[in-house]
Coordinates of C-alpha atoms and ligand atoms in Angstrom, one line a residue:
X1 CA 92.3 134.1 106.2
X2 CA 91.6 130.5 105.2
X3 CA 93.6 129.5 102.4
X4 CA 92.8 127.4 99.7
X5 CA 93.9 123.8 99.9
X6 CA 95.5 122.3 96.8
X7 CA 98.8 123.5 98.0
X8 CA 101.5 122.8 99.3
X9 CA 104.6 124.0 101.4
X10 CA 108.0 122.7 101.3
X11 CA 111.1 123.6 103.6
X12 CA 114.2 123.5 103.4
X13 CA 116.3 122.5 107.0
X14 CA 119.1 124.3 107.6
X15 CA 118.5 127.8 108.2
X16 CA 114.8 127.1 107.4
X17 CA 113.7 125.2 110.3
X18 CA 117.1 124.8 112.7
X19 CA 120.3 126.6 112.5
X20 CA 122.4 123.1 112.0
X21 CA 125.0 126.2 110.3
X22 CA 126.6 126.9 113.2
X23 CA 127.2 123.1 114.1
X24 CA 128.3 122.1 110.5
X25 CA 130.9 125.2 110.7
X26 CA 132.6 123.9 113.9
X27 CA 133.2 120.2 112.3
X28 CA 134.4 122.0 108.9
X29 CA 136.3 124.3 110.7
X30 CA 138.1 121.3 112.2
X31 CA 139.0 119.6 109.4
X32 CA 140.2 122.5 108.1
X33 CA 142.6 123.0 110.7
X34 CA 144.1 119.8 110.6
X35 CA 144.7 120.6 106.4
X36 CA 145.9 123.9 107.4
X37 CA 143.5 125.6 105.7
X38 CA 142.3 129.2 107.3
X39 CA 138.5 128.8 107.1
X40 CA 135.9 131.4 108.2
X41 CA 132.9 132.0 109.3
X42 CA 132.3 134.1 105.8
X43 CA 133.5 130.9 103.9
X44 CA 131.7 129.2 106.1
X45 CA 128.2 131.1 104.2
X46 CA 129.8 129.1 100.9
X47 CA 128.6 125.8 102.0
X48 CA 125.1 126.5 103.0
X49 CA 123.0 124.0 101.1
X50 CA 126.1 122.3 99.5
X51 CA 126.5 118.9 99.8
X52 CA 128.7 117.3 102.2
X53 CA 130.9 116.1 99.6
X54 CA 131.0 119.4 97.5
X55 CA 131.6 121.4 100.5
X56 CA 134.7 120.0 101.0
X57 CA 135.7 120.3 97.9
X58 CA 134.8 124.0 98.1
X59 CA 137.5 123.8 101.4
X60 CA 140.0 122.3 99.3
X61 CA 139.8 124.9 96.5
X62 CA 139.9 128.0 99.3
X63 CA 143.5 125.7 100.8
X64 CA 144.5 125.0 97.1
X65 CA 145.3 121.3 98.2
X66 CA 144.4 118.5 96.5
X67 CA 143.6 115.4 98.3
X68 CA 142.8 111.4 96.6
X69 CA 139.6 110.1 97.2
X70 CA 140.3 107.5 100.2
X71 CA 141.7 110.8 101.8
X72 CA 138.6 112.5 100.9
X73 CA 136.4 109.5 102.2
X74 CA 138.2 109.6 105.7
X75 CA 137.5 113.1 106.1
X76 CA 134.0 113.0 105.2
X77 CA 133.3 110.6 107.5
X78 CA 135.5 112.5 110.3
X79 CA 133.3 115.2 109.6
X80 CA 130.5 113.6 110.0
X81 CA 131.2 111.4 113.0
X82 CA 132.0 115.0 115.1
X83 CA 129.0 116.9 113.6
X84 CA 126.9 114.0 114.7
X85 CA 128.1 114.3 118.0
X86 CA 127.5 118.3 117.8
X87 CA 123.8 117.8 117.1
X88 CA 122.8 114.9 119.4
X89 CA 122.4 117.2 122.0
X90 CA 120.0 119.3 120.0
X91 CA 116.0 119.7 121.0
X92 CA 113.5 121.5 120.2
X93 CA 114.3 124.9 121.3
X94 CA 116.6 125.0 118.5
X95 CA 114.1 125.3 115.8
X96 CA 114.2 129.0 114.4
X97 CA 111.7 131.6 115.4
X98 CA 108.2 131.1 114.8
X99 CA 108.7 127.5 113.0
X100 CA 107.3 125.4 115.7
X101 CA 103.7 127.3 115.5
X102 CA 104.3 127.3 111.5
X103 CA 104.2 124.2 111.3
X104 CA 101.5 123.7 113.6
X105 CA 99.0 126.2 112.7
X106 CA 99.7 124.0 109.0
X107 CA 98.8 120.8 110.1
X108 CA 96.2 122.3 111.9
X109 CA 94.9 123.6 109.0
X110 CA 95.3 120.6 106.8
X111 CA 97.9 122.4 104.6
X112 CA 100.6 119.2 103.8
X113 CA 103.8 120.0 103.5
X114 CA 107.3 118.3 103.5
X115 CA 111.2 118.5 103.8
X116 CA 113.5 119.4 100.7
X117 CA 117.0 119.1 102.3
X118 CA 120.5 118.8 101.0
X119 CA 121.3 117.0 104.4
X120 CA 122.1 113.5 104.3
X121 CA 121.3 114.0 108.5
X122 CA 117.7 115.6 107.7
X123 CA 115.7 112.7 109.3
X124 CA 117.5 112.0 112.6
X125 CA 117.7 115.6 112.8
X126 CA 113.8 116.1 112.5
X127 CA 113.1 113.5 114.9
X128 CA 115.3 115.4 117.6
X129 CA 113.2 118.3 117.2
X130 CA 110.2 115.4 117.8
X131 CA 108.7 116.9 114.1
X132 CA 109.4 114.2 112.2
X133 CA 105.9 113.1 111.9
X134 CA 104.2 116.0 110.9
X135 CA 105.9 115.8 107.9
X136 CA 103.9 113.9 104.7
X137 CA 107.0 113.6 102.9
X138 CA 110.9 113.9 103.6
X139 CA 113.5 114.4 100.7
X140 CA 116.7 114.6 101.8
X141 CA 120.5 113.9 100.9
X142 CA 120.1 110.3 101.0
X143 CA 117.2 110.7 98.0
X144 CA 118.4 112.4 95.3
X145 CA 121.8 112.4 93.1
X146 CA 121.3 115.7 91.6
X147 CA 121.9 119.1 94.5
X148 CA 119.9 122.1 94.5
X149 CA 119.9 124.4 91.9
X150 CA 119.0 121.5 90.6
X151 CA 115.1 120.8 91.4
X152 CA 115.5 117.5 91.7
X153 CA 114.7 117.6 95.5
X154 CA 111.6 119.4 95.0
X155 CA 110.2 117.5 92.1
X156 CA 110.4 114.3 94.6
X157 CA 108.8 116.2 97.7
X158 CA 106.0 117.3 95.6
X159 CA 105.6 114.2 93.6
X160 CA 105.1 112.6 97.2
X161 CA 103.1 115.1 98.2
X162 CA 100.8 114.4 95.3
X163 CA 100.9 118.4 94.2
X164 CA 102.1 119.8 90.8
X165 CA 105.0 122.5 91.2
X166 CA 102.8 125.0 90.6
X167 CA 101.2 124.1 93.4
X168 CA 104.6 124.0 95.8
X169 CA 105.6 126.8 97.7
X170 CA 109.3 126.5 98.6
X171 CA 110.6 128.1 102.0
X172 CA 114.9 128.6 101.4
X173 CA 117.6 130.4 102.9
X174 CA 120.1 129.4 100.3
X175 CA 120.5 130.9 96.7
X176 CA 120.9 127.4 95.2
X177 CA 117.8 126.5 97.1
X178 CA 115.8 129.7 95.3
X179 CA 117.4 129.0 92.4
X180 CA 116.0 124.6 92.6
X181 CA 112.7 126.2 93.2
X182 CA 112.3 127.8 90.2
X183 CA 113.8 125.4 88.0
X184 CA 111.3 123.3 89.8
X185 CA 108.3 125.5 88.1
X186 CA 107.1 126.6 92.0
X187 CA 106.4 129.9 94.4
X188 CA 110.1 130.6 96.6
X189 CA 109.6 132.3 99.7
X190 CA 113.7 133.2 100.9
X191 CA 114.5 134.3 104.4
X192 CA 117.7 136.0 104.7
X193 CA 119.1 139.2 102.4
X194 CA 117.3 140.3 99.7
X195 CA 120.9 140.7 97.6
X196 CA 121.7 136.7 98.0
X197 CA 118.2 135.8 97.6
X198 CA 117.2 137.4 94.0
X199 CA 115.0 135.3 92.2
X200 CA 112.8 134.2 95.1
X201 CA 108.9 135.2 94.7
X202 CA 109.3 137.0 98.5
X203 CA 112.4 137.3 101.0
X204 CA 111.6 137.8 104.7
X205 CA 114.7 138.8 107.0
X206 CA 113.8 136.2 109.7
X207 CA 111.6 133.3 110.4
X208 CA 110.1 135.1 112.7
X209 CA 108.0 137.3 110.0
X210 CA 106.4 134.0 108.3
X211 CA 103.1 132.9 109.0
X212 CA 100.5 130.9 108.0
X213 CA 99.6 134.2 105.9
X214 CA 102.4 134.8 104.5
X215 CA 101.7 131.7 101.8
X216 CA 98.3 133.8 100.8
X217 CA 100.7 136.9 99.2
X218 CA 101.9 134.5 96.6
Ligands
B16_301 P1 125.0 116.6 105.7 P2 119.9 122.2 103.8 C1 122.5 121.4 104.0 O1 121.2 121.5 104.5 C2 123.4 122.4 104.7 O2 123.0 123.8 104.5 C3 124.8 122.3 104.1 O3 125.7 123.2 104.8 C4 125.3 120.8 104.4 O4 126.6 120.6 103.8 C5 124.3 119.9 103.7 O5 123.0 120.1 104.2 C6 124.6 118.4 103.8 O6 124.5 118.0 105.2 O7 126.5 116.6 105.9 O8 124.2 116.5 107.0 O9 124.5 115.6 104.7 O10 120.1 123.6 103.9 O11 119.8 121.7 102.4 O12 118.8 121.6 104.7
MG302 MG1 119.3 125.9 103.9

């Protein structure tokens, strides 16, 4: 089926394109440690599509400890520093199920499309998986002040992508990320549970089931 080509797909990263999850969990899971704060892989689902800086705040609140800000700062970056080291081992057979043709079969097809990412990491992280490029636009962490539910990430992608929102399909695994997508006035295709993923357009359990297609159902 061809599709027609005023539109435009945007993705989110983590549990999108790469499971950088598991990796952010590890360095979290660290920190918490050192706080003594029990954190698990279920709080772990919490911080998916949080920013850095609100997900530790959502680690403080689960420990009940306060911390001030230069404490905060020096964590952050300790954070950082050991997720960094986590990823740079990361290729391309990381990338989810099915994304690598995706995003192919796209470009092939002359269907732009861009990144809308909460991650501050997003562009080192792309260029890892050696994708970078086929990219028209990347919005990431280090772009916007506002995080998702708020659309601001989306409203820049498609604003760079030349498209209206109406015109923007959004791929998310996160409810916030849904949630930015239709404050954003555009299509949300989720992938995960349909309970955590209400208001998007479509939900998909897996990667694995979207297609080139799948952007024609909307
Ligand atoms: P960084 P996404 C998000 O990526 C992750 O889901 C979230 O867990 C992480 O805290 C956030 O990026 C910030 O990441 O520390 O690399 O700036 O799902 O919006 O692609
Ligand atoms: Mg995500």
């Amino acid at each position: 089926m061809i599709m027609t080509n005023h539109k435009a797909i945007i993705f989110d990263l983590d549990g999108v394109i790469v499971d950088t999850a598991k990796y952010h969990f590890i360095a979290w899971q660290e920190i918490a440690r050192q706080l003594g704060i029990n954190f698990t892989k279920m709080d772990n689902e919490l911080l998916k599509g949080v920013s850095r800086v609100q997900s530790l705040e959502i680690i403080l609140e689960l420990g009940q400890k306060s911390l001030n800000q230069s404490e905060k700062d020096a964590i952050l970056e300790a954070k950082n520093t050991h997720y960094l080291e986590l990823i740079s081992q990361m290729n391309k057979d990381e990338m989810l199920p099915g994304i690598k043709e995706l995003l192919w079969d796209l470009k092939q097809s002359n269907i732009p499309f861009a990144l809308g990412s909460a991650s501050k990491n997003a562009r080192r992280i792309l260029e890892a998986l050696n994708i970078a490029d086929w990219f028209t636009a990347i919005v990431d962490g280090n772009d916007v002040s506002k995080a998702k539910p708020d659309p601001e990430v989306f409203l820049t992608a498609a604003k760079r992508l030349g498209k209206q929102p109406e015109h923007c399909i959004v791929v998310e695994d996160a409810q916030a990320g849904i949630l930015a997508a239709k404050n954003a006035g555009m299509k949300a295709i989720g992938i995960g549970q349909p309970e955590n993923l209400q208001q998007a357009d479509m939900v998909l359990p897996d990667t694995k089931y979207l297609t080139i297609n799948t952007f024609n159902e909307l």
